[in-house]
Short mmCIF file of C-alpha atoms in Angstrom, two decimals:
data_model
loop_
_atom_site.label_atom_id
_atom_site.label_comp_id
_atom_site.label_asym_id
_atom_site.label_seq_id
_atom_site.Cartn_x
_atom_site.Cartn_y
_atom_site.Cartn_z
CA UNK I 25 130.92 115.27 154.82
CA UNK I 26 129.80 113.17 157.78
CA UNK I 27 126.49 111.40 158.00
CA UNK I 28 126.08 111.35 154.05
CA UNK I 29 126.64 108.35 152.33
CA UNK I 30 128.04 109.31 149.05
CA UNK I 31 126.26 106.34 147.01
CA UNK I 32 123.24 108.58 148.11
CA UNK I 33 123.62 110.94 145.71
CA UNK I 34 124.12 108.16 142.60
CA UNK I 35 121.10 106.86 143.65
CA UNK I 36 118.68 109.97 143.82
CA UNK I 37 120.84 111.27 140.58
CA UNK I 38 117.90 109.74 138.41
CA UNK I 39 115.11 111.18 140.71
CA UNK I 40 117.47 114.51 140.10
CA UNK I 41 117.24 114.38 136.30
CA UNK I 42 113.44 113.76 136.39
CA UNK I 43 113.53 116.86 138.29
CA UNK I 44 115.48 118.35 135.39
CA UNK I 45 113.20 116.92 132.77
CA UNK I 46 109.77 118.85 134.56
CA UNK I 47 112.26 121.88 135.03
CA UNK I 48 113.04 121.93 131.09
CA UNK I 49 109.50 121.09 130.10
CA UNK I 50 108.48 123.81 132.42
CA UNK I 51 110.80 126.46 130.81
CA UNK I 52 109.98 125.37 127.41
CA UNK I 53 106.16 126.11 127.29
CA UNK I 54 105.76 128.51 129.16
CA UNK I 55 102.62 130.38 128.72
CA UNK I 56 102.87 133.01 125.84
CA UNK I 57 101.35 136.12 128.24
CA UNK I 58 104.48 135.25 130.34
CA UNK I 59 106.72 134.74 127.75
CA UNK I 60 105.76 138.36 125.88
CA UNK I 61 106.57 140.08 129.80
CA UNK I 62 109.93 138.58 129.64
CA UNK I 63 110.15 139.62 126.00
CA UNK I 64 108.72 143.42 127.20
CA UNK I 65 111.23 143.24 130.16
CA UNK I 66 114.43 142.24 127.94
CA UNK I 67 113.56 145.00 125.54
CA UNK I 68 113.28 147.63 128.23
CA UNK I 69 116.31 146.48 130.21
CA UNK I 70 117.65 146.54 126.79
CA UNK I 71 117.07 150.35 125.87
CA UNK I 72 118.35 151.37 128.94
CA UNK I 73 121.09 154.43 128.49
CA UNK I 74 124.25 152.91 128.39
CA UNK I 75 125.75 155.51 130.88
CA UNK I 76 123.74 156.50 133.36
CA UNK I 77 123.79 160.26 134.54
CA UNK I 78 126.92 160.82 137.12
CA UNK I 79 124.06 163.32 139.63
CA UNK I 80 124.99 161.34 142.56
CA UNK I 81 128.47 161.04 142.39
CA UNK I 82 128.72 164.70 141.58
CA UNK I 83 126.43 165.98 144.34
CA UNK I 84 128.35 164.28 146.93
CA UNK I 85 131.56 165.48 146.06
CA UNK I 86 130.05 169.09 146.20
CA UNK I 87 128.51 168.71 149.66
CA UNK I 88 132.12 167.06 150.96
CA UNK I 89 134.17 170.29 149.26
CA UNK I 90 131.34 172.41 150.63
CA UNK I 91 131.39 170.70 154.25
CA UNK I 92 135.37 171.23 154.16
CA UNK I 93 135.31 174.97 152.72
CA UNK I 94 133.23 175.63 155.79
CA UNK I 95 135.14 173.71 158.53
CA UNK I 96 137.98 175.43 157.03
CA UNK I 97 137.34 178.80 156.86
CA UNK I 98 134.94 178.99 159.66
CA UNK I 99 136.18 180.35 163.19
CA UNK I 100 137.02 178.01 165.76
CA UNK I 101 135.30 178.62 168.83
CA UNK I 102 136.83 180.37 171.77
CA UNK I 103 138.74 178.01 174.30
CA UNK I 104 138.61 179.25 178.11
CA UNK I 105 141.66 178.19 179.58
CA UNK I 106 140.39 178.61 183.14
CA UNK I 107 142.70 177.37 185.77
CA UNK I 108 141.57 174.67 187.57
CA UNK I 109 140.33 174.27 191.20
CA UNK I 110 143.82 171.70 191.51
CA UNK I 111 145.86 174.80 190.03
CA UNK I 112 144.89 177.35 192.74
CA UNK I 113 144.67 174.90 195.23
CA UNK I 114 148.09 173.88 195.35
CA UNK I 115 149.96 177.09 194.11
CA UNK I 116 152.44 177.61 196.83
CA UNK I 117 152.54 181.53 196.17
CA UNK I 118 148.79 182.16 196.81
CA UNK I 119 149.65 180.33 200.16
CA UNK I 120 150.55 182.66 202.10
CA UNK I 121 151.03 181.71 206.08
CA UNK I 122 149.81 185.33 206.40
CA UNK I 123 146.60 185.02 204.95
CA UNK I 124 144.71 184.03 208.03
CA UNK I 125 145.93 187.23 209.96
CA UNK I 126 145.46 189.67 206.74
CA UNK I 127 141.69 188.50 206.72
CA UNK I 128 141.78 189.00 210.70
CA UNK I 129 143.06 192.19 210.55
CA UNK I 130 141.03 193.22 207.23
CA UNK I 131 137.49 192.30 209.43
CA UNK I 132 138.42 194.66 212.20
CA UNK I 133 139.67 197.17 210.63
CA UNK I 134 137.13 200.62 210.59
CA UNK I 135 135.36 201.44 207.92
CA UNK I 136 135.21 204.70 206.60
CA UNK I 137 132.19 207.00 206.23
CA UNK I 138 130.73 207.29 202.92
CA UNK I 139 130.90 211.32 202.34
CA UNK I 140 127.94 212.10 200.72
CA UNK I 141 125.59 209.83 202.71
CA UNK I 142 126.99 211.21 205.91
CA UNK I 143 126.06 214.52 205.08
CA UNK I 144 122.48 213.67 203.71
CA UNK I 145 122.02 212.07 207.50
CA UNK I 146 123.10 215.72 209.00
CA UNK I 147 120.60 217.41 206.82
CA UNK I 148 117.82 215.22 207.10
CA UNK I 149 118.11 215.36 211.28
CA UNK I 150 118.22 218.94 211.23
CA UNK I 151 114.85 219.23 209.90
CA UNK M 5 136.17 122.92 134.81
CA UNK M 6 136.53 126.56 133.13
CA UNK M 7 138.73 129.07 134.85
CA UNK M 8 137.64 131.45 132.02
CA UNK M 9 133.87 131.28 133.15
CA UNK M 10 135.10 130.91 136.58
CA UNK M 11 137.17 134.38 136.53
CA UNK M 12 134.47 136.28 134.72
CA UNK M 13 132.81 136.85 138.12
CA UNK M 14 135.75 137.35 140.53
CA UNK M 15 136.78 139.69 138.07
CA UNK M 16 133.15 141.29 138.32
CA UNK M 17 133.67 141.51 141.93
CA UNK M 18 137.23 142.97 141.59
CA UNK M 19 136.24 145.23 139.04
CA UNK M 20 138.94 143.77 136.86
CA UNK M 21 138.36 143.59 132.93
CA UNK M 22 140.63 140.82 132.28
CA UNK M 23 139.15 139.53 129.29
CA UNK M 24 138.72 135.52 129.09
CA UNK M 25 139.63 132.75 126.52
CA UNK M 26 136.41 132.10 124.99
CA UNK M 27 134.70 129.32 126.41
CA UNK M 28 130.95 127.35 125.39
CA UNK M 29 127.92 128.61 127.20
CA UNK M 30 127.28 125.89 129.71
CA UNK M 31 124.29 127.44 131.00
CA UNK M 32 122.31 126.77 127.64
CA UNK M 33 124.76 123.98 126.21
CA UNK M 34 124.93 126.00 123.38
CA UNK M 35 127.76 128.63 121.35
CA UNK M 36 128.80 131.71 122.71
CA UNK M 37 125.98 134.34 121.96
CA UNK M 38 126.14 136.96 119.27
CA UNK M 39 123.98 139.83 120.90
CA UNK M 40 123.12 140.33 124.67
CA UNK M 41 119.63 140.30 123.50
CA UNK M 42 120.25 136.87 121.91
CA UNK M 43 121.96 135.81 125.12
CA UNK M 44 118.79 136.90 126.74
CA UNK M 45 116.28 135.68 124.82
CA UNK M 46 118.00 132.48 125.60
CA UNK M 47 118.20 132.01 129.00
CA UNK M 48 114.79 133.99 130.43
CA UNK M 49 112.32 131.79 130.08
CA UNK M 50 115.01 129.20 132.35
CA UNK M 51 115.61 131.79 134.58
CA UNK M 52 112.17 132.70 135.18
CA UNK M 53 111.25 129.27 136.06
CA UNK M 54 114.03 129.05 138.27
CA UNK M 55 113.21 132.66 140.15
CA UNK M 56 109.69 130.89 140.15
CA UNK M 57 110.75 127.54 141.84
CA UNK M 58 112.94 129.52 144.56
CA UNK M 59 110.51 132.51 145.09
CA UNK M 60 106.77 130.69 144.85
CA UNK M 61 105.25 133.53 143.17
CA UNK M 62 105.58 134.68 139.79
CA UNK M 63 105.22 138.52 139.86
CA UNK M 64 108.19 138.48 141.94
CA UNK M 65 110.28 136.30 139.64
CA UNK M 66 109.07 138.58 136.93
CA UNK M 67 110.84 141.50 138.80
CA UNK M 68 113.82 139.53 139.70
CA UNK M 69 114.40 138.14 136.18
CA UNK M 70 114.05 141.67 135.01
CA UNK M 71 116.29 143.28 137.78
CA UNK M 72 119.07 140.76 136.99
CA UNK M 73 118.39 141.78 132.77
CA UNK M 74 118.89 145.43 133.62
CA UNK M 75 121.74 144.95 135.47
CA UNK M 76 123.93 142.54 133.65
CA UNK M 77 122.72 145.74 130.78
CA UNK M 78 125.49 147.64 132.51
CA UNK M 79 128.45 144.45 131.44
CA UNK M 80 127.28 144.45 127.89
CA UNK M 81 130.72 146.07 127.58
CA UNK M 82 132.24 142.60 128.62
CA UNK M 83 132.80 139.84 126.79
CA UNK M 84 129.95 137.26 125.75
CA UNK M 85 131.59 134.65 127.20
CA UNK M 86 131.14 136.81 130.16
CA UNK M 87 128.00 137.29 130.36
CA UNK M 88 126.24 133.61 131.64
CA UNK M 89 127.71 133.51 134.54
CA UNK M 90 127.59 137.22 135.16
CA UNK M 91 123.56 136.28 134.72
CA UNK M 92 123.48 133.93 136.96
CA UNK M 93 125.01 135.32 139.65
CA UNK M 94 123.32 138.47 139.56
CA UNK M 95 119.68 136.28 139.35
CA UNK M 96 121.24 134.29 142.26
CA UNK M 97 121.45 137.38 144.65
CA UNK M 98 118.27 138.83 143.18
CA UNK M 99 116.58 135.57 144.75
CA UNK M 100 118.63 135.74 147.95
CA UNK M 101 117.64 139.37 148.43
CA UNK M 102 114.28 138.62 147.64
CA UNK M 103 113.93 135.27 149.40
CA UNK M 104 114.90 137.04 152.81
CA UNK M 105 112.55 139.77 152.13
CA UNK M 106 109.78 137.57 151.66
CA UNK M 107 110.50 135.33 154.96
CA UNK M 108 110.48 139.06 156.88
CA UNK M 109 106.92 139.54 155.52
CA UNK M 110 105.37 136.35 156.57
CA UNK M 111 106.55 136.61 159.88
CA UNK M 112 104.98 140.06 159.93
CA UNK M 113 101.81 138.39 158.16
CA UNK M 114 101.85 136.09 160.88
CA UNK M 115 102.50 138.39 163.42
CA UNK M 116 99.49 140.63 162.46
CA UNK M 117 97.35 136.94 162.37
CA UNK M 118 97.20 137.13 158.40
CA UNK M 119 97.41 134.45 155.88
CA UNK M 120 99.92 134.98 153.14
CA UNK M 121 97.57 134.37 149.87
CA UNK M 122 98.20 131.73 147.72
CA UNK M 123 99.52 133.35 144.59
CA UNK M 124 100.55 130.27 142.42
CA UNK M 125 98.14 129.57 139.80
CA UNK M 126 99.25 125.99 138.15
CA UNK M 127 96.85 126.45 135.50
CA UNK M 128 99.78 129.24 134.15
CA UNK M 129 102.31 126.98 133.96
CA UNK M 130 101.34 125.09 130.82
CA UNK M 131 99.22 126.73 128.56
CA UNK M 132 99.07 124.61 125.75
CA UNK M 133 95.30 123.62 125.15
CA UNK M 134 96.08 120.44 122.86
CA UNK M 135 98.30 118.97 125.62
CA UNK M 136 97.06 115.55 127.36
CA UNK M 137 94.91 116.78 130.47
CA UNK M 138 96.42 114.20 132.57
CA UNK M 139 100.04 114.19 131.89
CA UNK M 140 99.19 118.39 132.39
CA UNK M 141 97.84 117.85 135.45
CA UNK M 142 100.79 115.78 136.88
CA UNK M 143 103.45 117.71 135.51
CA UNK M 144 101.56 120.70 137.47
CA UNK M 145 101.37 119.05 140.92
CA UNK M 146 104.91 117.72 140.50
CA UNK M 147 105.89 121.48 139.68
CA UNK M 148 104.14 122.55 142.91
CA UNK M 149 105.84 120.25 144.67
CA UNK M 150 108.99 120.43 143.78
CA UNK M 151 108.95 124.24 144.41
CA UNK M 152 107.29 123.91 147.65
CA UNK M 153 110.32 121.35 148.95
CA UNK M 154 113.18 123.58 147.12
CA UNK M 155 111.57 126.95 149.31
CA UNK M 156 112.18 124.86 152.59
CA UNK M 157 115.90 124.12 151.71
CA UNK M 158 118.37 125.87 153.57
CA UNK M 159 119.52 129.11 151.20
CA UNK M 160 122.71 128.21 150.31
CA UNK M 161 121.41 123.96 149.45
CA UNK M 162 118.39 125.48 147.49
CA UNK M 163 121.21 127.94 145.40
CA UNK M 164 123.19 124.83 144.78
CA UNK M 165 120.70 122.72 143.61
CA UNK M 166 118.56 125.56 141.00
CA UNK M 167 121.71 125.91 139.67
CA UNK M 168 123.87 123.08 139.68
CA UNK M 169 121.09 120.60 139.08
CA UNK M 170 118.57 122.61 137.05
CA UNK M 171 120.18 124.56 135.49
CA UNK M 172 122.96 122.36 134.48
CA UNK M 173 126.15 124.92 135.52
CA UNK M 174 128.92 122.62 135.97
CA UNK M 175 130.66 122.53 139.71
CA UNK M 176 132.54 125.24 139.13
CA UNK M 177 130.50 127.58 137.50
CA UNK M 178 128.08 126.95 140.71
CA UNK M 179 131.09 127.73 142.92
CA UNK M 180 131.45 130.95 140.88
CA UNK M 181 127.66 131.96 141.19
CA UNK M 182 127.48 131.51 144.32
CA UNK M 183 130.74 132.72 145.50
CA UNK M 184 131.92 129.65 147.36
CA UNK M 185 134.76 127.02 146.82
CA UNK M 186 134.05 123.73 144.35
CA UNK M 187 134.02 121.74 147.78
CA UNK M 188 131.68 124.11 149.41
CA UNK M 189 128.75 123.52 146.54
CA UNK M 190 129.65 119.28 146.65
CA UNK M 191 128.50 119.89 150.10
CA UNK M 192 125.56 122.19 149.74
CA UNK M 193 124.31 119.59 146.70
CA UNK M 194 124.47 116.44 149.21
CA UNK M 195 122.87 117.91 151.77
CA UNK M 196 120.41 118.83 149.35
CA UNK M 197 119.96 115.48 147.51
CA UNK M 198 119.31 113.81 150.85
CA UNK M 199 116.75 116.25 152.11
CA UNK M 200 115.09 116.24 148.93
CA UNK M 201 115.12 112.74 148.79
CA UNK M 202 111.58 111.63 149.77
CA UNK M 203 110.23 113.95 147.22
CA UNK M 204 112.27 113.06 144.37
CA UNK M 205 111.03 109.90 144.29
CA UNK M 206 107.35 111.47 144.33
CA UNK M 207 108.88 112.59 140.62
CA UNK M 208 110.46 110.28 138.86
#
């Protein structure tokens, strides 16, 4: 490691154990209403079931069979396969050169009466 | 070096039950322990000085000393020999987690223009009545001090030194704890030692 003088760390190795030394003294008297919460806290940890309940693991494993019963047996949706603008556009059959003159012809061409309404005009100017 | 000690936690991690030679419980310098409660009675007063040193406030240490008890419950399965460094290394991510909690909090303190209390009573720390008033009094400032400098350490150098210099684990069994390479914790302790360096001296 640059920038660290490794005689550095045999010098501050005494500082380091007198660092130790307050750490042990520290941990050896420590004060007794501590001490009896780490006692509590051992004993609890301690009594703790050995095995604890499998819930979790169980409950997921339902929801991921239910969640795949139900994408399985549920119906897909319907797909519209409706031909696109591109399709129509460029189908050579629906072409026709003819067009043009069948709409020509289809706009001039006379429209029949309607039966019924002609005969409701008749009536209603003879009264 | 032990690879024994050293395998009991990658084989944690891997979920592997490869069981180890036995080895001597470095953490305590002492045999292998009989009972996990023995094993525990043995190390928690060391580990809740250590929680308390990285964590500056004893309620939490209290929690993470008993969060790391309940969970190395769950490997009483394992070995004995297992279980020290199993310990440790669950304490040492118990103060990580905890440690980065805490820093979110005071910047929200801050942010909201609160002061964080001060929750260290020094008074606690050595209760013995019949003790020399002066030599109690020093050891409690140099305990104050020597947490305050350890909570300013980078993470990782603080880890290192709790562990490798208070609590005595050799370099491997460091490496182990803290899931890095024997190099990796040389470096971490250096950097330490020199950062520390002004302050040591404050306690020799």
């Amino acid at each position: 490691m640059s920038g660290h003088d490794p005689n550095d760390n045999d010098l501050n190795q005494p500082r380091a154990d007198a660092a130790r030394a307050l750490f042990d003294r520290a941990s050896a008297r420590l004060d007794t209403a501590t001490a009896n919460r780490l006692r509590l806290a051992r004993r609890e940890a301690l009594s703790a079931p050995r095995h604890r309940p499998m819930f979790l693991p169980v409950g997921a494993a339902a929801a991921a069979v239910l969640a795949i019963g139900l994408v399985w047996w549920l119906p897909k949706p319907a797909v519209d396969v409706a031909p696109t603008t591109a399709e129509t556009s460029t189908d050579p059959a629906l072409l026709g050169e003819d067009d043009t003159e069948l709409y020509a012809w289809l706009g001039d061409a006379p429209v029949a009466p309607d039966k019924g309404k002609s005969e409701t005009n008749s009536k209603d100017g003879a009264l | 070096m032990r690879p024994a000690t050293i395998d009991a936690i990658r084989n944690m991690r891997n979920g592997s039950v490869d069981l180890p030679e036995p080895v001597a419980d470095a953490a305590a310098g002492k045999g292998v322990a009989a009972t996990l409660d023995e094993f525990l009675a043995d190390v928690e007063r060391r580990a809740f000085r250590l929680a308390e040193l990285a964590l500056g406030h004893r309620e939490d240490a209290m929690d993470a000393v008993q969060e790391a008890m309940i969970k190395l419950v769950k490997y009483r399965n394992r070995p004995a020999t297992e279980w020290p460094p199993l310990f440790w290394s669950i304490l040492r991510r118990q103060l990580t987690d905890r440690h980065r909690r805490n820093a979110v909090k005071r910047r929200v303190m801050t942010f909201l223009g609160r002061h964080e209390d001060e929750r260290e009573d020094p008074l606690e720390m050595l209760p013995d009545p019949f003790e020399d008033p002066a030599r109690r009094h020093c050891d409690s400032a140099a305990w104050q001090a020597l947490g305050k400098a350890l909570r300013a350490l980078p993470g990782r150098q603080r880890e290192c030194f709790l562990l490798r210099e208070l609590q005595g684990l050799n370099v491997a069994e460091t490496a182990a704890a803290m899931g890095c390479s024997d190099g990796s914790v040389k470096t971490h302790l250096s950097r330490a030692m020199s950062a520390l360096r002004d302050h040591l001296e404050d306690w020799r």
